[in-house]
Short mmCIF file of C-alpha atoms and ligand atoms in Angstrom, two decimals:
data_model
loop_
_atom_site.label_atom_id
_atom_site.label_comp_id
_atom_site.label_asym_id
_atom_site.label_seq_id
_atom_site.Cartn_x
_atom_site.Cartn_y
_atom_site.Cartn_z
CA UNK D 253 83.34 109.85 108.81
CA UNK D 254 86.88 111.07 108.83
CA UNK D 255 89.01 108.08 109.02
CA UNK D 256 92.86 108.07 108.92
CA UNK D 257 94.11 104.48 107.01
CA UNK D 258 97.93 103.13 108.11
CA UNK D 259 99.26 101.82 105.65
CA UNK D 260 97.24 102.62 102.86
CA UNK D 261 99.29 102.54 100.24
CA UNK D 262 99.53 98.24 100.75
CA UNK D 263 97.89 95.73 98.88
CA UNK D 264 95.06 95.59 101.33
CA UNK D 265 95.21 99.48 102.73
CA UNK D 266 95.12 101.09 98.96
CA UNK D 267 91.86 99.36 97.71
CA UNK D 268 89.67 99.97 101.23
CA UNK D 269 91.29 103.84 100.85
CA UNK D 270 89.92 104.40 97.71
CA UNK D 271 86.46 102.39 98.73
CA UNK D 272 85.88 104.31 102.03
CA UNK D 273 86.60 107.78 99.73
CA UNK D 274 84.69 106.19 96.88
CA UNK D 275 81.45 105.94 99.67
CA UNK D 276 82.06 109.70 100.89
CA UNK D 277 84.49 108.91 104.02
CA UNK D 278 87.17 111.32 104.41
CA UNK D 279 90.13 109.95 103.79
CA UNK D 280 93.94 110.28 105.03
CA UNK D 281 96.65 108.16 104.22
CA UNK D 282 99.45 107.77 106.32
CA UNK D 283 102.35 105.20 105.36
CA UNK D 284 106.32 105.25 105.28
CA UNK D 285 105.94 103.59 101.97
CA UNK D 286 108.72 100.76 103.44
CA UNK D 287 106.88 98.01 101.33
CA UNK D 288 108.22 99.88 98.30
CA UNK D 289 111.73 100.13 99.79
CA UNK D 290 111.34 96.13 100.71
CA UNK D 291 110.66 95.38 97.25
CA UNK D 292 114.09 96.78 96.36
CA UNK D 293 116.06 95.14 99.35
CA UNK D 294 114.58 91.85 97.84
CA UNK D 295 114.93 92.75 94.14
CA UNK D 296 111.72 92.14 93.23
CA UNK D 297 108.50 93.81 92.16
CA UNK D 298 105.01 93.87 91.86
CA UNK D 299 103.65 91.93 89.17
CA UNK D 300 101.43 94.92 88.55
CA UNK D 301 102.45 98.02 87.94
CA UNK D 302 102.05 100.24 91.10
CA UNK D 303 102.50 103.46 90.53
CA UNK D 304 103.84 105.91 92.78
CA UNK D 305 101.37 107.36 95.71
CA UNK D 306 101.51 110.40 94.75
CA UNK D 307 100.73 109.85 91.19
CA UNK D 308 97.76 106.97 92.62
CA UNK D 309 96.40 110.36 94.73
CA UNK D 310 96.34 112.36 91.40
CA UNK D 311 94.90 109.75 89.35
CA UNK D 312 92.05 109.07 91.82
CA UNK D 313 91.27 112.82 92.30
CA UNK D 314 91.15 113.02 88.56
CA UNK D 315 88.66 110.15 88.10
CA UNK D 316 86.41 111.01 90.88
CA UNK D 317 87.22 114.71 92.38
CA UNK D 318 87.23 113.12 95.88
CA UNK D 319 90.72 113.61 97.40
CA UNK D 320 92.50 111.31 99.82
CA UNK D 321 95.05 113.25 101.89
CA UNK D 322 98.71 111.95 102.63
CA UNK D 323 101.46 112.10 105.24
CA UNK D 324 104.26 109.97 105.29
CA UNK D 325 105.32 108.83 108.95
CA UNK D 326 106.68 105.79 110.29
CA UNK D 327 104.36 104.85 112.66
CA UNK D 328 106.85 102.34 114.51
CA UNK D 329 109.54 105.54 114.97
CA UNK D 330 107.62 109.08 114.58
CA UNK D 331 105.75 108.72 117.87
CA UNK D 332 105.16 112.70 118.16
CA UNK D 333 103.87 112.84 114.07
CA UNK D 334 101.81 110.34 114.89
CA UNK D 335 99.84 111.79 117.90
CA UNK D 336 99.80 115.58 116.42
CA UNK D 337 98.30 114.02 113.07
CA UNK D 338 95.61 112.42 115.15
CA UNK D 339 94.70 115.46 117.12
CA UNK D 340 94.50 117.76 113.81
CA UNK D 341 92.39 115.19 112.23
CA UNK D 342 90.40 114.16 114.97
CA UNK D 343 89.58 110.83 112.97
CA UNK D 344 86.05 108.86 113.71
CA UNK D 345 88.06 105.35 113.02
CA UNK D 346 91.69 104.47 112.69
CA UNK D 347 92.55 101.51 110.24
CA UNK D 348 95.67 99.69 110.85
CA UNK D 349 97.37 98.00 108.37
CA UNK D 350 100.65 99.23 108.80
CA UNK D 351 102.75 95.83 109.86
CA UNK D 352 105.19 94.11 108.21
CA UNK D 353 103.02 91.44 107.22
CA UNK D 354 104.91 88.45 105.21
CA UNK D 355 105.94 85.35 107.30
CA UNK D 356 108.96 83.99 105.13
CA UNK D 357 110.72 87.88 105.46
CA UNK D 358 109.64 87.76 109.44
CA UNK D 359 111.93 84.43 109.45
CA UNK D 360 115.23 85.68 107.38
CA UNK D 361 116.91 86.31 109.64
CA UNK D 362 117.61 87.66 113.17
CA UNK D 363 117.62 91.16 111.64
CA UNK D 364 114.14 90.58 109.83
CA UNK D 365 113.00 88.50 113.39
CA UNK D 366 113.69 91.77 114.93
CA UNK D 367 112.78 94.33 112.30
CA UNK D 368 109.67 92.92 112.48
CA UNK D 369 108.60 92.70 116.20
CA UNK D 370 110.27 96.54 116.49
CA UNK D 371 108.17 97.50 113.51
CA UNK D 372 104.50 95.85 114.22
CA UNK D 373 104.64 96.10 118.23
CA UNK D 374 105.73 99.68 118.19
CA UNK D 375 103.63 100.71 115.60
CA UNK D 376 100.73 99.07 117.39
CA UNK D 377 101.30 100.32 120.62
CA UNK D 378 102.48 103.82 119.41
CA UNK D 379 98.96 103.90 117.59
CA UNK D 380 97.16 103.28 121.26
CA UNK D 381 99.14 105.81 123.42
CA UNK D 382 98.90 108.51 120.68
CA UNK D 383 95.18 107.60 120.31
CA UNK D 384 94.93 107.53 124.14
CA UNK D 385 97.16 111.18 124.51
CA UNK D 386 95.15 112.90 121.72
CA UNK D 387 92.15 112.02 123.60
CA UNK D 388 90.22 111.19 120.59
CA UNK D 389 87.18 108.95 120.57
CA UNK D 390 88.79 107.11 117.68
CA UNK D 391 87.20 103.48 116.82
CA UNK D 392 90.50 101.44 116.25
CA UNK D 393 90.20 98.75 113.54
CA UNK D 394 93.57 96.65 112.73
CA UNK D 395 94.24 94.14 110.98
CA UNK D 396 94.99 90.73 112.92
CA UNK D 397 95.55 86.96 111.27
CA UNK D 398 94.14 83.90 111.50
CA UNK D 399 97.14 82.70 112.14
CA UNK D 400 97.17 83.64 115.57
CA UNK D 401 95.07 80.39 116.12
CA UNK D 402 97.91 78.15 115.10
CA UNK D 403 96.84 75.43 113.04
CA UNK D 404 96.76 72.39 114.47
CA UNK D 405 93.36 69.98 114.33
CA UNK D 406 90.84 71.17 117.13
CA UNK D 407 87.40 69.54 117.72
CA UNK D 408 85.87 72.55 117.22
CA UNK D 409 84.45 75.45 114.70
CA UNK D 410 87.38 78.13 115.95
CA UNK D 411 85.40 80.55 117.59
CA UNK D 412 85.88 84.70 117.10
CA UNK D 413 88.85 85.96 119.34
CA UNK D 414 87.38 84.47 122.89
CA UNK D 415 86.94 80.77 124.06
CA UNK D 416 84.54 79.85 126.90
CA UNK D 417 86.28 78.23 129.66
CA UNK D 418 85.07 76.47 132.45
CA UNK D 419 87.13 75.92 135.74
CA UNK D 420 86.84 75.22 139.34
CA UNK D 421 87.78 77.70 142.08
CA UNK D 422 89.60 76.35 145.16
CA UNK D 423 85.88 75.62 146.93
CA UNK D 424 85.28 73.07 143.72
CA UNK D 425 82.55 75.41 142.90
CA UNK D 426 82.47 76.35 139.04
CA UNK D 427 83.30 79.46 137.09
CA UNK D 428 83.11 80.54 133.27
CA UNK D 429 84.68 83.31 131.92
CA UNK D 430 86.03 84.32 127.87
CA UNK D 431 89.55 84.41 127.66
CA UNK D 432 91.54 85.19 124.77
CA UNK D 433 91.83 82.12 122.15
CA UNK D 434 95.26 80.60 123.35
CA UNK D 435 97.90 81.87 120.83
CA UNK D 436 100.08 79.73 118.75
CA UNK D 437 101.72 81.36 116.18
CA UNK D 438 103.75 80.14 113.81
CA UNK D 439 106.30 82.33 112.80
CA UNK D 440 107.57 86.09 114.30
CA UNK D 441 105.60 88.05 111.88
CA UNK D 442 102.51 85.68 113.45
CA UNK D 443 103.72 86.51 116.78
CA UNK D 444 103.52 90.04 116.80
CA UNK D 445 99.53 89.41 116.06
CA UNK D 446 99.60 87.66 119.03
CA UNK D 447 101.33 90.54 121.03
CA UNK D 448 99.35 93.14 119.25
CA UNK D 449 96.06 90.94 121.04
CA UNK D 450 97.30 91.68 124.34
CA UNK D 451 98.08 95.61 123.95
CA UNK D 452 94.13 95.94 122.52
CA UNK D 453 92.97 94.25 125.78
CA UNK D 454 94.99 96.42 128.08
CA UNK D 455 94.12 99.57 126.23
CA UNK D 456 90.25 98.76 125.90
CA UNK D 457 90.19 97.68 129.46
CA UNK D 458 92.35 100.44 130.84
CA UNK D 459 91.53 103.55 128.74
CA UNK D 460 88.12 102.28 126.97
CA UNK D 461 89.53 102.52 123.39
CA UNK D 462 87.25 101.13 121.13
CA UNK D 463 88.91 98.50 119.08
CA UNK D 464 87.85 95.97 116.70
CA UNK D 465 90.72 93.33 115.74
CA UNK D 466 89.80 91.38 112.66
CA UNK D 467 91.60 88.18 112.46
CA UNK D 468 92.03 87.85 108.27
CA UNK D 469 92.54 85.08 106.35
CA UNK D 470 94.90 84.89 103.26
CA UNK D 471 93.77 87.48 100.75
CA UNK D 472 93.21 86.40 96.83
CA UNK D 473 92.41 88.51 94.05
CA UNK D 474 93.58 92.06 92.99
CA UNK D 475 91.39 94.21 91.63
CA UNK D 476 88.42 95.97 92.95
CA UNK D 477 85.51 98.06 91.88
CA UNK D 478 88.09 101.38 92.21
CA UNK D 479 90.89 100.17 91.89
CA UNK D 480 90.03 98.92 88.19
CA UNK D 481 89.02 102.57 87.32
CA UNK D 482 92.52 103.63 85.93
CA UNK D 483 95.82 101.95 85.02
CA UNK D 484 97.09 104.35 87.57
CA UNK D 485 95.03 102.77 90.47
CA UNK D 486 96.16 99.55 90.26
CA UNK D 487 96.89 97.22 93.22
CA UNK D 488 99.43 95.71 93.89
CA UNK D 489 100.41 91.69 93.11
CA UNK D 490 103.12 89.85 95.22
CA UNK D 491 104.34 86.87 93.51
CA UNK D 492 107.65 86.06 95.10
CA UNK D 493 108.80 83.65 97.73
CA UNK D 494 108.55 86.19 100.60
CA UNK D 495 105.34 88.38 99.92
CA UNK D 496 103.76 86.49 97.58
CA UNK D 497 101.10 84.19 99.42
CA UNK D 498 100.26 80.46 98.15
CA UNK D 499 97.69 81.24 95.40
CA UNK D 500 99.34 84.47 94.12
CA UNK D 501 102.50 82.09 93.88
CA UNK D 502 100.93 78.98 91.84
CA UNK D 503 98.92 81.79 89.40
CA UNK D 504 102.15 82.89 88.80
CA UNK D 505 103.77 79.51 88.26
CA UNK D 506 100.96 78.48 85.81
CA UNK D 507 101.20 81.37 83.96
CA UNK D 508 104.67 81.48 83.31
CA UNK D 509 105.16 77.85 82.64
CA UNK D 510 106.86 76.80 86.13
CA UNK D 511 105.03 73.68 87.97
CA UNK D 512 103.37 74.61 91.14
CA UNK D 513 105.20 73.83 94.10
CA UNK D 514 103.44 72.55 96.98
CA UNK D 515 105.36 72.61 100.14
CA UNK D 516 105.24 69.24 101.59
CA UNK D 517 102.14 66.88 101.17
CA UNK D 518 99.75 69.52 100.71
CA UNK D 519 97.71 68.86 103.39
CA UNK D 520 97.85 72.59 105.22
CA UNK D 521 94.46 73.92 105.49
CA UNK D 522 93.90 77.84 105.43
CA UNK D 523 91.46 80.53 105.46
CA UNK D 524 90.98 82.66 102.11
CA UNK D 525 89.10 86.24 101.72
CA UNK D 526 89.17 87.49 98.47
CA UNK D 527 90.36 91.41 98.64
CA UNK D 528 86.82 92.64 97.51
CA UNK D 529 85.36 91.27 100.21
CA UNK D 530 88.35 92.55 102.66
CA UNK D 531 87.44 95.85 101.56
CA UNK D 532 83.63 95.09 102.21
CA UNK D 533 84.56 93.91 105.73
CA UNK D 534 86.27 97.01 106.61
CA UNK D 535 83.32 99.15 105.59
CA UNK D 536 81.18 96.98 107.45
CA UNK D 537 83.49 97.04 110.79
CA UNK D 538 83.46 100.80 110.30
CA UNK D 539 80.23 101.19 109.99
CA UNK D 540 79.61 99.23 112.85
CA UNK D 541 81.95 100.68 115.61
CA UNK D 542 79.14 101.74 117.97
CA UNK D 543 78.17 98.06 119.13
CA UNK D 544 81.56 97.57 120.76
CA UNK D 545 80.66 97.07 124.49
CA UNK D 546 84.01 97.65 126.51
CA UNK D 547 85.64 94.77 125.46
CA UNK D 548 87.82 93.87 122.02
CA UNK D 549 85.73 92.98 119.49
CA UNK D 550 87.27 90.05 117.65
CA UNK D 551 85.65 89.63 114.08
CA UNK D 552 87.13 86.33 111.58
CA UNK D 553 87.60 87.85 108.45
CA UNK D 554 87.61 85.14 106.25
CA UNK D 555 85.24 83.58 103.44
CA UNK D 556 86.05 79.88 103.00
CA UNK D 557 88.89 77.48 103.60
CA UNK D 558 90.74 75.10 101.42
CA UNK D 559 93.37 72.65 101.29
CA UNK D 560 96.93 74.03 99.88
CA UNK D 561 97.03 70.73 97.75
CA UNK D 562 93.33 71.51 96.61
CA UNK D 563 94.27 74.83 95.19
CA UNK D 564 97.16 73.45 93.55
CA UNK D 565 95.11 71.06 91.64
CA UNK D 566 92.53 73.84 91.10
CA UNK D 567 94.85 75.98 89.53
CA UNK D 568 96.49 73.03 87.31
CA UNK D 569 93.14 72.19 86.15
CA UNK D 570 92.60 75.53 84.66
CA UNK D 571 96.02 75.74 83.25
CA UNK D 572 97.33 72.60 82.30
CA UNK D 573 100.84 73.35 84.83
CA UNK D 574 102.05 70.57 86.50
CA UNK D 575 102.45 70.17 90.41
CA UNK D 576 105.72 69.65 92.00
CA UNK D 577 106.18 68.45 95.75
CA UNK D 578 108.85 70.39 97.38
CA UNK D 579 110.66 70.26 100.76
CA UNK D 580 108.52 72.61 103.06
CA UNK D 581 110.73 75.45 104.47
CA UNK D 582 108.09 76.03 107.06
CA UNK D 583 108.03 74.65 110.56
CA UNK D 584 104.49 73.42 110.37
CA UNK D 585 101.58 70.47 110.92
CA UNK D 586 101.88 69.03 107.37
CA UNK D 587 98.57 68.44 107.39
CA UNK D 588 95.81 69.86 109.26
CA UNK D 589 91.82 70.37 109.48
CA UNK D 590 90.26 74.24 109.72
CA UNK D 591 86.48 75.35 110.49
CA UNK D 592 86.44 78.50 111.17
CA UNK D 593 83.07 80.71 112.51
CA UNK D 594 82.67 84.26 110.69
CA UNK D 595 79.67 84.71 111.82
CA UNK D 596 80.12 87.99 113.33
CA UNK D 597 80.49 89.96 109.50
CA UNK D 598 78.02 87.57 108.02
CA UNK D 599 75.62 88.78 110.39
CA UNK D 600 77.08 92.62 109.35
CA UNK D 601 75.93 92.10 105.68
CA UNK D 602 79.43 89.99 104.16
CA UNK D 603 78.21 87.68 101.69
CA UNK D 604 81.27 85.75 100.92
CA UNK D 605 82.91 85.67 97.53
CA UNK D 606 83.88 82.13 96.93
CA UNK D 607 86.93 80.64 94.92
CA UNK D 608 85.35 80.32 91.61
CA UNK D 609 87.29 78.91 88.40
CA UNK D 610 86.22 81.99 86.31
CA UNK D 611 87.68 84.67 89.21
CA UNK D 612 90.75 82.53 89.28
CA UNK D 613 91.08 82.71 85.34
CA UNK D 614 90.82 86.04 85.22
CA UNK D 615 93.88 86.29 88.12
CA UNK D 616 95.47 83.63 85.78
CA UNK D 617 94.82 86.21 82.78
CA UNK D 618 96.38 88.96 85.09
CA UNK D 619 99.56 87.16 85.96
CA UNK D 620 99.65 85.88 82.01
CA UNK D 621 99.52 89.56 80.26
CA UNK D 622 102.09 90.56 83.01
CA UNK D 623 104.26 87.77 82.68
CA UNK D 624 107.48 89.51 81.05
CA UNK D 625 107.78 90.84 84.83
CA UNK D 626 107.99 87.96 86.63
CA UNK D 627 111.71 86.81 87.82
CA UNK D 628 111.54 83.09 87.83
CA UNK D 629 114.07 82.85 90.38
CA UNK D 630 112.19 84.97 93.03
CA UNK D 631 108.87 82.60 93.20
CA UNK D 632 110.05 79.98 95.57
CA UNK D 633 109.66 80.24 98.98
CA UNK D 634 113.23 79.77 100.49
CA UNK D 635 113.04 81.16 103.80
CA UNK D 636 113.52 78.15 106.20
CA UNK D 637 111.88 78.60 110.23
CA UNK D 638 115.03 76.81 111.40
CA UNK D 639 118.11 74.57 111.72
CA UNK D 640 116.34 71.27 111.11
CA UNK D 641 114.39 72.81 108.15
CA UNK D 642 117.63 74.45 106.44
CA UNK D 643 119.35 70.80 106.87
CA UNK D 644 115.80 69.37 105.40
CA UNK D 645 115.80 71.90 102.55
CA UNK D 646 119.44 71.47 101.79
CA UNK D 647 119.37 67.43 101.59
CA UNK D 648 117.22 67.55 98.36
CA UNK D 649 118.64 70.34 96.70
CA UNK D 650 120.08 68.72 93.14
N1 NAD P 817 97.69 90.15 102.57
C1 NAD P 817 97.17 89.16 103.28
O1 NAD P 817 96.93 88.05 102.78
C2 NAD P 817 96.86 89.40 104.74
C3 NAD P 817 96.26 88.35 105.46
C4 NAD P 817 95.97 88.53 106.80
C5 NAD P 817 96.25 89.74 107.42
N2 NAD P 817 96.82 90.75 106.69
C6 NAD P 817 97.14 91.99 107.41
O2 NAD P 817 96.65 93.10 106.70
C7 NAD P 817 97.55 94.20 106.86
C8 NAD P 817 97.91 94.74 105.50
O3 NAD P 817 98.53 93.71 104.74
P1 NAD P 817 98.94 93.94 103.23
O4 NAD P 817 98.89 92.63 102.57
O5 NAD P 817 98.20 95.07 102.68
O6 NAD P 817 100.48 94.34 103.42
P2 NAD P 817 101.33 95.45 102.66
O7 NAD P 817 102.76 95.25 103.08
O8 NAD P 817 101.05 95.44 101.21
O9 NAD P 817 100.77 96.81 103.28
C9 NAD P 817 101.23 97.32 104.52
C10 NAD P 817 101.51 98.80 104.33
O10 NAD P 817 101.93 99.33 105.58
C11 NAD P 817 103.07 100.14 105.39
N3 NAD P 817 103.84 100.11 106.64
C12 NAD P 817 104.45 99.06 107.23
N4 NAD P 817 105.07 99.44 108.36
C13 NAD P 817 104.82 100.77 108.51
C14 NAD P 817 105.19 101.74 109.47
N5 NAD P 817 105.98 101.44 110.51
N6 NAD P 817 104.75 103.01 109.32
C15 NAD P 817 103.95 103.35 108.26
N7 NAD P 817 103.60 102.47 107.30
C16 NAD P 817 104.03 101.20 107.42
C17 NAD P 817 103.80 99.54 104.19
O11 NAD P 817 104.61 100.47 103.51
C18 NAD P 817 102.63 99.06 103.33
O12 NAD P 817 102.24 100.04 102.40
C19 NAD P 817 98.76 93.69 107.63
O13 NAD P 817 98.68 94.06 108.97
C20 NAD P 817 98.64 92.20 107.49
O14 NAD P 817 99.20 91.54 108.60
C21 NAD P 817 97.13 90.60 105.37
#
């Protein structure tokens, strides 16, 4: 299949471009590399070293003589790019990964509030019209969160995308229909997933796009199969307060010596996927695009789930670090219970890669032989949701 990735040069987008090449899919990269420039504006870096796209293109032509094609537009701004690129290629599938995607930057500030929605809900909707314009038979696959659930306790297994509700009409007689899973999200980066569910629906009911929105849970790990080929290919590793999520964050911690901090009591629950099995899943909703029946198909992309203060210990365990408790910058429950269904991949072929001690100590091995990289300073989270959590923050500073 021909299949255009956005964003592919990201932590999740560069491993899946190399897979879908790696399994004879013709690939084309498009990104406006702003992750890169991001890394600057915050002064930090990937634990690993990334090397540039180009070189990353070169390196994987070398290794395997396939060759993965690259344009460099800002979906969000280069509306006209965009649609011509789509119309040259005439892609079978469309994988979006292009959105700003880290929580703490999407809460900064005002200008990162609104950097983000500009960025995400343009880029989204800029991806449907030009799809929709081109008049390509593109199946769109993006990349959606978990977190669009919210995460307080329901009495429930939280279903994929659509709850069944029940509800009288004015004769008292009863009617059930599947609506969209009531959104809750819990920051502005989280928000714009939310949004991003609403422009699907309209374009899948008014146009008949096909879309798939997988609703991902927070990717470990960093190497895959292709990735691992070269030194050149590496992925990427965010460590720091902003990008870097939980686990990547208390690897690092252990591995340079700092106690893990765990914000608040602990007791979030979340859903993990570790990136080889994102890559899987994105092969498998590929693959799969011809069962989509009119509607959004809404897959959870997620392998297990685990208490924050579980992987903490986990991770201490293994290392010997010690855990710290630290003021949560986060407006959130501060504990919570999560069952999630996944059964839509599962059924697909995803046989989930669990958190096992020796995967984790060969992250912890990672982080260790790249240690002389890490900036100390730049591993807590210090991005505070709001007023009251600043104040909170800034009563127990020393
Ligand atoms: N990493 C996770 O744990 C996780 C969890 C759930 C969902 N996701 C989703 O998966 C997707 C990819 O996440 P990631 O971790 O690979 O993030 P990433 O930041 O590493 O990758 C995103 C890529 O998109 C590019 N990009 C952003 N805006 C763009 C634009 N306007 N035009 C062109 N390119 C643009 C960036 O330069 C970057 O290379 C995101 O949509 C994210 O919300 C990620």
């Amino acid at each position: 299949m021909r299949v255009i990735v956005l964003g592919g040069d990201g932590f999740c987008g560069w491993p899946s471009s190399l897979h879908l090449s790696a399994i004879g899919h013709e690939v084309t990269i498009v990104d406006n590399l702003v992750h890169r420039r991001i890394d600057v504006e915050l002064g930090v870096q990937s634990l690993t070293p990334i090397a540039e796209l180009p070189e990353r293109l070169a390196a994987w032509h070398e290794k395997t003589g396939n060759t993965i094609g690259f344009e460099e537009i800002d979906v969000a701004v280069e509306y006209e790019r965009l649609k011509s690129l789509i119309g040259v290629v005439r892609p079978d599938v469309i994988v979006h990964f292009a959105e700003q995607r880290a929580a703490p930057y999407s809460m900064k500030s005002s200008a990162h509030k609104r950097y983000t929605v500009d960025n995400n809900v343009n880029g989204t909707h800029n991806l449907l019209a030009a799809v929709t314009e081109a008049g390509v038979d593109a199946h769109v696959v993006h990349l959606g969160t978990m977190g669009v659930y919210g995460y307080e306790t329901v009495p429930m297994d939280l279903p994929e995308g659509y709850l069944t509700v029940s509800y009288p009409d004015r004769n008292g007689d009863t009617h059930t229909r599947d609506i969209l899973y009531p959104t809750q999200p819990g920051s502005v980066y989280h928000l714009t997933k939310s949004l991003d569910q609403l422009l699907f629906q309209f374009y899948a009911g008014n146009d008949g796009l096909r879309i798939t929105d997988l609703h991902q849970g927070i990717v470990w790990g960093t190497q895959t199969a292709e990735t691992a080929l070269d030194p050149r290919l590496v992925n990427r590793f965010d460590y720091d307060g902003d990008y870097g999520t939980v686990l990547n964050r208390f690897l690092v911690e252990a591995a340079v010596g700092l106690p893990l901090t765990v914000h608040g009591s602990g007791g979030q629950t979340r859903a993990f996927i570790n990136i080889n099995d994102t890559v899987r899943c994105i092969r498998l909703a590929i693959e799969s695009g011809c069962e989509i029946d009119g509607c959004v198909r809404v897959m959870n992309q997620i392998s297990e789930t685990h208490r924050v203060s579980d992987l903490a210990d986990i991770v201490a365990e293994l290392t010997g670090a010690a855990v710290s408790r630290v003021e949560n910058p986060r407006r959130e429950a501060d504990a919570n219970d999560l069952s999630v269904r996944n059964d839509h991949l599962v059924g697909l072929g995803l046989d989930p890669i669990a958190l096992r001690s020796d995967l984790l100590a060969a992250e912890i091995d990672l982080a260790r032989a790249h240690s002389d990289r890490v900036d100390p300073a730049r591993v807590p989270a210090e991005s505070c949701w709001n007023r009251e959590r600043v104040e909170a923050v800034e009563s127990v500073i020393p």
